[in-house]
Amino acid sequence: MKRILVIHTGGTISMQEDKETGEVNTSSRHPLEEISTVLKGRVEIEDDILFYLPSPHIRPDHMLKLGRYVHEKMAERNYDGVVITHGTDTLEETAYFLDLFLQTRKPVVVTGAMRSSNEIGSDGLYNLLSAVRVASCDEAQDKGVLVVMNDEIHTAKNVTKTSTSNVATFQSPQYGPIGITTKTDVFFHHKMTRHESYPIQRIGKRVSLIKAYAGMDGDLIDAVRESSVDGLIIEALGQGNLPPETMEALKKTIQEGIPVVLVSRCYQGTVQDTYGYPGGGRQLRDMGIIFANGVTGPKARIKLMVALEMTTNRTELEHMFS
Ligand code: ASP
């Protein structure tokens, strides 16, 4: 029988709705206690509560603590897989951090819920069951950290929350899920071609994230630089362009040795140095801005935070993002 460790960190999946006020909040009783009964005789579950946090309260230091905890527990007992329950708001950032940090071939699956445990149509127990089934599946090994929600299996790298309330919120735009789950089976149909892992000891660098917009000037970039950040992510326009009024502030930022990483605010496609006009990708690349593909702004931020714990050398950073 497979032995799976389930680590709870909080979020709607472990909350309850007050039937009178409609307010959703943490409850004293863990609503997912039923899981062991449902899977009795099929999978051995060990349940652990690490945090009881709504996911907007999760910080990178919680992510590192969680990653270390997974390593410790795996070393203590030979689990066949790990499932982590998490609030959905920042689930993709934690999942991606774990994907970069963990060094294991065993399945690690993150799941959550859009409806709390006592709400009509609650998806928590169902998602948890699916996640446990994926974590106990041999084929789920060597696939990096996976996110299982609503009968789909996504990679931590590509998945993102796309709807504020729909249970089908987690999608991997451009790439799609790498597998599906049914009531009885787990099917994989894709595999990631590349997986990176960085064994960092701490996570303490300050990295800000700015989204570009029409008519943007350098004020926000100046403000961020003056707040002594260690790095800056910009969600640029289209293929990787910015309004020309941001150039001066960006130049100063780079001259001060602060790495600037560019992703697109479009949710599909790649950033590249196509355009030669002022503020165009070519000028940005020549200025020393690092182009990052395949990750969203929040995930590029997690990656830069991780990368800066290993190096501040621009060429090495560029290599890590290429
Ligand atoms: N706001 C909640 C959280 O992220 C949403 C959820 O868990 O679905 O904690």
PDB file of C-alpha atoms and ligand atoms in Angstrom, residues 10-13 15 53-56 86-91 112-115 161, ligand 1:
ATOM      1  CA  GLY A  10      -4.602  26.611   5.073  1.00  0.00           C
ATOM      2  CA  GLY A  11      -6.772  28.294   2.447  1.00  0.00           C
ATOM      3  CA  THR A  12     -10.408  27.797   1.562  1.00  0.00           C
ATOM      4  CA  ILE A  13      -9.889  24.020   1.412  1.00  0.00           C
ATOM      5  CA  MET A  15     -12.224  26.748   5.895  1.00  0.00           C
ATOM      6  CA  LEU A  53      -2.985  30.534   6.730  1.00  0.00           C
ATOM      7  CA  PRO A  54      -5.143  32.086   4.041  1.00  0.00           C
ATOM      8  CA  SER A  55      -2.810  32.129   1.073  1.00  0.00           C
ATOM      9  CA  PRO A  56      -2.536  35.949   0.786  1.00  0.00           C
ATOM     10  CA  HIS A  86      -2.967  25.482  -0.018  1.00  0.00           C
ATOM     11  CA  GLY A  87      -5.130  28.548  -0.564  1.00  0.00           C
ATOM     12  CA  THR A  88      -5.640  29.122  -4.255  1.00  0.00           C
ATOM     13  CA  ASP A  89      -4.716  32.844  -4.398  1.00  0.00           C
ATOM     14  CA  THR A  90      -0.952  32.263  -4.194  1.00  0.00           C
ATOM     15  CA  LEU A  91      -0.941  28.502  -4.798  1.00  0.00           C
ATOM     16  CA  GLY A 112      -6.783  23.592  -3.019  1.00  0.00           C
ATOM     17  CA  ALA A 113     -10.462  24.416  -3.239  1.00  0.00           C
ATOM     18  CA  MET A 114     -12.615  27.218  -4.530  1.00  0.00           C
ATOM     19  CA  ARG A 115     -15.509  26.426  -2.152  1.00  0.00           C
ATOM     20  CA  LYS A 161      -5.368  30.929 -11.379  1.00  0.00           C
TER      21      LYS A 161
HETATM   22  N1  ASP B   1      -8.533  33.499  -0.541  1.00  0.00           N
HETATM   23  C1  ASP B   1      -8.374  32.072  -0.433  1.00  0.00           C
HETATM   24  C2  ASP B   1      -6.919  31.726  -0.172  1.00  0.00           C
HETATM   25  O1  ASP B   1      -6.145  31.776  -1.089  1.00  0.00           O
HETATM   26  C3  ASP B   1      -8.844  31.435  -1.666  1.00  0.00           C
HETATM   27  C4  ASP B   1      -8.742  29.932  -1.689  1.00  0.00           C
HETATM   28  O2  ASP B   1      -8.121  29.276  -0.909  1.00  0.00           O
HETATM   29  O3  ASP B   1      -9.338  29.377  -2.610  1.00  0.00           O
HETATM   30  O4  ASP B   1      -6.567  31.406   0.919  1.00  0.00           O
END
